[in-house]
Coordinates of C-alpha atoms in Angstrom, one line a residue:
D472 CA 57.3 -38.6 -41.3
E473 CA 53.8 -39.8 -42.5
P474 CA 52.6 -38.6 -45.7
V475 CA 49.8 -35.8 -45.7
S476 CA 46.4 -37.2 -46.8
H477 CA 43.9 -35.4 -49.0
D478 CA 41.5 -38.0 -49.1
N479 CA 39.5 -36.8 -46.0
L480 CA 36.4 -38.2 -47.2
R481 CA 37.3 -41.5 -46.0
N482 CA 38.0 -40.6 -42.5
I483 CA 35.0 -41.5 -40.0
R484 CA 32.7 -38.7 -39.2
T485 CA 29.4 -38.5 -37.6
I486 CA 26.4 -37.8 -40.1
D487 CA 23.0 -37.2 -38.9
V488 CA 19.9 -36.5 -41.6
I489 CA 16.8 -35.0 -39.8
S490 CA 13.3 -34.4 -41.0
T491 CA 11.1 -31.8 -40.1
S492 CA 7.4 -31.0 -40.4
T493 CA 8.1 -27.3 -41.2
A494 CA 10.6 -25.1 -42.8
V495 CA 10.9 -23.0 -39.5
A496 CA 11.4 -26.1 -37.3
Q497 CA 14.4 -26.5 -38.7
C498 CA 15.6 -23.5 -37.3
H499 CA 14.5 -24.6 -33.7
H500 CA 16.2 -28.0 -34.3
A501 CA 19.1 -26.4 -35.3
V502 CA 19.6 -24.5 -32.3
A503 CA 19.1 -27.6 -30.1
L504 CA 22.1 -29.0 -32.0
L505 CA 24.0 -26.0 -31.5
R506 CA 23.5 -26.2 -27.8
E507 CA 24.4 -29.8 -27.9
I508 CA 27.7 -29.1 -29.7
A509 CA 28.6 -26.2 -27.3
G510 CA 28.1 -28.3 -24.1
K511 CA 28.0 -27.1 -20.9
D512 CA 30.7 -26.0 -18.4
A513 CA 31.8 -27.4 -14.8
D514 CA 28.7 -25.2 -13.2
G515 CA 26.1 -26.4 -15.7
R516 CA 26.0 -23.4 -17.9
Q517 CA 25.8 -22.8 -21.7
R518 CA 29.1 -22.6 -23.5
P519 CA 29.4 -20.3 -26.2
L520 CA 29.9 -21.5 -29.7
D521 CA 33.4 -21.2 -31.5
K522 CA 34.3 -20.2 -35.2
D523 CA 34.6 -23.9 -35.8
T524 CA 30.8 -24.3 -36.0
A525 CA 28.8 -23.1 -39.3
V526 CA 25.1 -23.1 -40.3
V527 CA 24.6 -23.2 -43.9
L528 CA 21.3 -21.8 -45.2
T529 CA 20.6 -23.0 -48.6
D530 CA 17.5 -21.2 -48.5
E531 CA 17.8 -17.3 -47.8
N532 CA 14.3 -17.0 -46.5
L533 CA 15.2 -18.8 -43.1
L534 CA 18.0 -16.3 -42.1
M535 CA 15.4 -14.0 -39.7
P536 CA 14.0 -17.3 -38.2
L537 CA 17.3 -18.8 -37.3
L538 CA 18.6 -15.3 -35.9
Y539 CA 15.5 -15.1 -33.7
A540 CA 15.5 -18.7 -32.7
L541 CA 19.2 -18.1 -31.5
P542 CA 19.7 -17.7 -27.8
E543 CA 22.3 -15.3 -26.2
E544 CA 23.9 -17.9 -24.5
L545 CA 25.3 -19.3 -27.6
G546 CA 27.3 -16.1 -27.9
K547 CA 28.5 -14.2 -31.0
V548 CA 27.1 -14.9 -34.4
N549 CA 28.7 -13.9 -37.6
V550 CA 26.3 -13.5 -40.6
T551 CA 28.2 -13.7 -44.0
M552 CA 25.3 -13.9 -46.4
G553 CA 23.0 -10.9 -47.5
Y554 CA 19.2 -10.7 -46.5
P555 CA 17.2 -10.3 -49.5
L556 CA 15.7 -6.5 -49.7
R557 CA 12.4 -7.9 -51.0
N558 CA 11.7 -9.7 -47.4
T559 CA 11.8 -6.5 -45.6
P560 CA 8.9 -3.7 -45.0
A561 CA 10.5 -1.4 -46.9
Y562 CA 10.2 -3.4 -49.9
A563 CA 6.6 -3.9 -49.2
L564 CA 6.1 -0.2 -48.3
V565 CA 7.3 0.2 -51.8
E566 CA 5.1 -2.0 -53.4
R567 CA 1.9 -0.5 -51.7
L568 CA 3.1 3.0 -53.0
I569 CA 3.4 1.7 -56.5
E570 CA -0.3 0.1 -56.4
L571 CA -1.5 3.3 -54.8
Q572 CA 0.1 5.2 -57.9
T573 CA -1.2 2.8 -60.5
H574 CA -4.8 3.2 -59.5
A575 CA -4.8 6.8 -58.9
R576 CA -6.9 9.0 -60.9
R577 CA -6.8 12.8 -62.1
R578 CA -10.1 15.0 -61.9
D579 CA -10.9 18.6 -62.7
D580 CA -11.2 19.0 -58.9
G581 CA -8.0 17.3 -57.9
E582 CA -6.6 13.8 -57.3
T583 CA -8.2 10.4 -56.1
F584 CA -6.9 7.3 -54.8
Y585 CA -8.4 4.0 -54.6
H586 CA -9.7 3.0 -50.8
V587 CA -8.1 -0.2 -50.8
D588 CA -4.8 1.1 -51.8
V589 CA -5.0 4.0 -49.3
E590 CA -5.9 1.2 -46.5
R591 CA -2.8 -0.4 -47.3
V592 CA -0.6 2.6 -47.2
L593 CA -2.2 3.6 -43.8
S594 CA -1.7 0.4 -42.3
H595 CA 1.8 -0.1 -42.9
P596 CA 3.6 -0.2 -39.6
Y597 CA 6.1 2.4 -41.0
I598 CA 3.3 5.1 -41.5
V599 CA 1.0 4.1 -38.5
E600 CA 3.5 5.0 -36.1
C601 CA 4.3 8.2 -37.7
D602 CA 0.8 9.9 -37.4
A603 CA -1.0 7.5 -35.4
Q604 CA -4.1 9.6 -34.3
I605 CA -4.4 11.1 -37.6
I606 CA -4.3 8.2 -39.4
A607 CA -6.6 6.6 -37.1
D608 CA -9.3 9.2 -38.0
I609 CA -8.9 9.1 -41.6
R610 CA -9.5 5.3 -41.5
A611 CA -12.5 5.7 -39.5
E612 CA -13.9 8.5 -41.9
I613 CA -13.5 6.5 -45.2
V614 CA -15.3 3.5 -43.6
R615 CA -18.0 5.6 -42.0
E616 CA -18.6 7.9 -45.1
R617 CA -18.1 4.6 -47.3
I618 CA -15.4 6.9 -49.5
F619 CA -14.4 4.5 -52.8
N620 CA -12.4 7.1 -54.3
V621 CA -10.6 9.4 -51.8
P622 CA -9.9 12.9 -52.7
S623 CA -6.1 13.7 -52.2
E624 CA -7.1 16.9 -49.9
K625 CA -9.0 14.4 -47.4
L626 CA -6.0 12.7 -46.8
A627 CA -3.1 15.6 -46.6
R628 CA -3.4 16.4 -43.1
S629 CA 0.2 16.1 -42.0
P630 CA 3.6 17.1 -44.2
L631 CA 4.1 13.2 -44.1
L632 CA 0.8 12.3 -45.5
R633 CA 1.0 15.1 -48.4
T634 CA 4.2 13.6 -49.4
L635 CA 2.8 10.1 -49.9
F636 CA -0.9 11.0 -51.3
R637 CA 0.0 12.9 -54.4
A638 CA -0.1 11.6 -58.1
T639 CA 2.6 11.4 -60.4
N640 CA 2.4 11.3 -64.4
D641 CA 5.5 10.0 -65.8
W642 CA 8.1 7.4 -65.1
Q643 CA 10.9 10.2 -63.5
S644 CA 8.1 11.6 -61.2
L645 CA 7.0 8.1 -60.1
V646 CA 11.1 7.2 -58.9
E647 CA 11.6 10.4 -57.5
Y648 CA 8.1 10.4 -55.4
L649 CA 9.1 6.8 -54.2
R650 CA 12.5 8.2 -53.2
D651 CA 11.0 11.1 -51.5
A652 CA 8.4 9.2 -49.7
L653 CA 10.8 6.9 -47.9
I654 CA 13.1 9.9 -47.2
A655 CA 10.1 11.5 -45.3
I656 CA 9.3 8.2 -43.6
G657 CA 13.0 7.6 -42.4
G658 CA 13.1 11.2 -41.0
M659 CA 10.4 10.8 -38.7
P660 CA 10.9 9.8 -35.0
T661 CA 10.2 6.3 -34.0
S662 CA 10.4 4.5 -30.8
S663 CA 10.0 1.0 -32.1
A664 CA 12.6 -1.8 -31.0
D665 CA 13.9 -2.3 -34.6
A666 CA 14.7 1.4 -35.4
H667 CA 18.0 0.7 -36.6
L668 CA 17.0 -1.9 -39.0
R669 CA 14.5 0.4 -40.2
S670 CA 16.7 3.0 -40.8
E671 CA 18.8 0.9 -42.7
Y672 CA 16.4 -1.0 -44.8
L673 CA 15.0 2.9 -45.7
A674 CA 18.4 4.0 -46.4
I675 CA 19.5 1.0 -48.8
T676 CA 16.2 1.5 -50.9
V677 CA 16.8 4.9 -51.3
E678 CA 20.2 4.6 -52.3
N679 CA 18.9 2.2 -55.0
L680 CA 16.2 4.2 -56.1
S681 CA 18.6 6.8 -56.6
Q682 CA 20.8 4.8 -58.6
L683 CA 18.1 3.8 -60.9
L684 CA 17.1 7.0 -61.4
N685 CA 20.6 7.9 -62.6
M686 CA 21.0 5.1 -64.8
M687 CA 17.6 5.8 -66.6
H688 CA 18.7 9.2 -67.1
S689 CA 22.0 8.3 -68.6
C690 CA 20.2 5.9 -70.9
E691 CA 18.4 8.9 -72.5
V692 CA 15.3 7.0 -73.1
S693 CA 11.7 7.6 -72.5
L694 CA 10.0 4.6 -70.5
S695 CA 6.1 4.2 -69.9
L696 CA 4.9 4.0 -66.5
A697 CA 4.1 0.2 -66.6
T698 CA 7.9 -0.6 -67.7
C699 CA 9.3 1.8 -65.1
R700 CA 7.2 0.1 -62.5
S701 CA 8.9 -3.5 -63.6
L702 CA 12.1 -2.0 -63.6
V703 CA 12.0 -0.7 -60.3
R704 CA 10.2 -3.8 -59.0
R705 CA 12.8 -6.1 -60.6
H706 CA 15.9 -3.9 -59.3
L707 CA 15.0 -3.7 -55.6
Q708 CA 14.1 -7.5 -55.4
S709 CA 18.0 -8.5 -56.6
V710 CA 19.3 -6.2 -53.7
R711 CA 20.7 -7.9 -50.6
I712 CA 21.5 -6.2 -47.7
P713 CA 25.1 -6.9 -46.4
F714 CA 25.6 -7.7 -42.6
E715 CA 28.9 -6.8 -40.6
G716 CA 30.8 -9.0 -38.5
R717 CA 33.9 -10.8 -37.1
P718 CA 34.7 -13.9 -39.3
L719 CA 37.1 -15.1 -36.4
E720 CA 34.4 -15.0 -33.4
G721 CA 31.3 -17.0 -32.8
V722 CA 28.9 -19.4 -34.6
Q723 CA 29.2 -18.6 -38.5
I724 CA 25.9 -18.3 -40.6
M725 CA 26.3 -18.3 -44.4
G726 CA 24.9 -19.4 -47.6
I727 CA 26.4 -22.5 -49.5
L728 CA 28.4 -20.0 -51.9
E729 CA 30.2 -18.4 -49.1
T730 CA 31.7 -21.7 -47.9
R731 CA 34.1 -22.2 -50.7
N732 CA 37.6 -23.0 -49.4
L733 CA 36.7 -22.9 -45.5
D734 CA 36.7 -25.8 -43.4
F735 CA 34.5 -26.4 -40.0
R736 CA 34.5 -28.9 -37.3
N737 CA 30.9 -29.0 -37.1
V738 CA 28.4 -28.1 -40.2
L739 CA 24.9 -28.0 -40.2
I740 CA 23.2 -27.5 -43.5
L741 CA 19.4 -26.7 -43.7
S742 CA 16.8 -27.1 -46.3
M743 CA 18.2 -30.0 -47.9
T744 CA 15.4 -30.9 -50.3
D745 CA 15.9 -31.8 -53.8
D746 CA 14.0 -28.8 -55.1
N747 CA 16.3 -26.5 -53.1
F748 CA 19.9 -28.4 -53.3
P749 CA 20.9 -28.6 -55.9
G750 CA 17.5 -27.0 -57.6
N751 CA 17.7 -26.3 -61.3
R752 CA 18.1 -22.3 -61.4
T753 CA 19.8 -22.5 -64.8
S754 CA 16.9 -23.4 -66.9
D755 CA 14.5 -21.3 -64.7
S756 CA 16.4 -18.1 -65.5
S757 CA 16.7 -18.2 -69.2
F758 CA 14.7 -18.6 -72.6
V759 CA 17.6 -20.5 -74.1
P760 CA 16.6 -24.0 -74.9
Y761 CA 18.7 -26.7 -73.3
N762 CA 20.4 -27.9 -76.8
L763 CA 21.5 -24.0 -77.8
R764 CA 23.0 -23.9 -74.6
Y765 CA 24.9 -27.1 -74.8
A766 CA 25.8 -26.5 -78.0
Y767 CA 27.4 -23.0 -77.4
G768 CA 28.7 -23.9 -74.2
L769 CA 26.5 -22.1 -71.9
P770 CA 25.7 -23.1 -68.5
T771 CA 23.2 -26.2 -68.3
P772 CA 21.7 -28.0 -65.6
E773 CA 24.3 -30.7 -65.3
H774 CA 26.9 -27.9 -64.9
H775 CA 24.9 -26.3 -62.2
E776 CA 24.7 -29.8 -60.4
G777 CA 28.4 -30.1 -60.7
V778 CA 29.0 -27.1 -59.2
Y779 CA 26.6 -27.9 -56.0
A780 CA 28.2 -31.4 -55.6
Y781 CA 31.7 -29.4 -55.5
Y782 CA 30.5 -27.0 -52.9
F783 CA 28.8 -29.9 -50.9
Y784 CA 31.6 -32.5 -50.8
R785 CA 34.1 -29.6 -50.3
L786 CA 32.2 -28.6 -47.3
A787 CA 31.8 -32.0 -46.0
E788 CA 35.3 -33.2 -46.6
R789 CA 37.1 -32.1 -43.3
A790 CA 33.8 -31.8 -41.1
E791 CA 33.8 -34.1 -38.3
N792 CA 30.1 -33.8 -37.4
L793 CA 27.5 -33.2 -40.4
Y794 CA 24.0 -32.3 -39.8
M795 CA 21.5 -32.4 -42.9
L796 CA 17.8 -31.0 -42.2
Y797 CA 15.1 -30.6 -44.5
C798 CA 11.5 -30.4 -44.6
S799 CA 9.5 -33.1 -45.6
H800 CA 6.3 -31.4 -46.2
A801 CA 5.0 -31.1 -49.5
D802 CA 3.4 -28.2 -51.1
E803 CA 3.3 -26.1 -54.3
R804 CA 7.1 -24.9 -54.0
S805 CA 8.5 -28.2 -52.8
T806 CA 7.9 -32.0 -53.1
G807 CA 9.5 -32.4 -49.5
E808 CA 12.1 -34.9 -51.4
P809 CA 15.5 -35.1 -49.6
S810 CA 18.5 -34.1 -51.6
R811 CA 20.4 -36.3 -53.8
Y812 CA 23.5 -35.8 -51.6
I813 CA 21.6 -36.9 -48.6
R814 CA 21.0 -40.1 -50.5
Q815 CA 24.8 -40.6 -51.6

């Protein structure tokens, strides 16, 4: 019997490095590679992909562009990475409602709202489709009469608008206001094609707002409105929406952390720039200087780079075909430099 070899990195494999001009172009090029990997049957029809193919997204912002680019003939897709709530329209709506409350003013004859904030709330797609005609009339009236601070009674022309345009005066009423507003929007009928996604986004946001409110009550502390707004933003920005799927069917789409202890025959890794993979997230997320981190055994950039090196080489060890794509365009967020693992 021949001994089992564990040094699979010495095996012959195909390694392709592909540079694109934009981040989204990576997704379209990845789809072309997936078509080539799957091949065609005897009748010339596209074969579906199997579970031996993985697309690894080191940049989570490419998840939705990739899903929209994937054609149906490539078969089922299993997503094992979470989608950030901060990239959804539900979080954008929360931001607009917070700004609306930040600039709201109380007067003896009622409450007023800054016209720019009112316009941003009324133009949100979740709001527009609820009371389209009423909202169109209100927006036209604000422009025609050149209203700078819009009174609440001019806005409250439906139950939903009465819920949205009411001022809050403390941290508890602010969180309850955000929660009640999203619940009211979720209860409105919709005919949009992504109604199920909208319901999921709103439900997860409401759930996290309720959890945050309960945690604040349990701490028994008095918060300022500015602190409460910051807590709401930071909490919701850290939330990820989980996807449900079957890991034994179709192409696997995952983040680099989800690839641990998994082997694939074909691996496509996107966003392989050095700023992103491995990057330097350890020092960016802490005020503790490097010397103190090193002295007390806290994670350092070297530790972060070592972990990512293990993830990469563990993933590439048994892959027969390895494709690494990156965007060479330099901007304020990236230098466009290919990852050090590509050069290695």
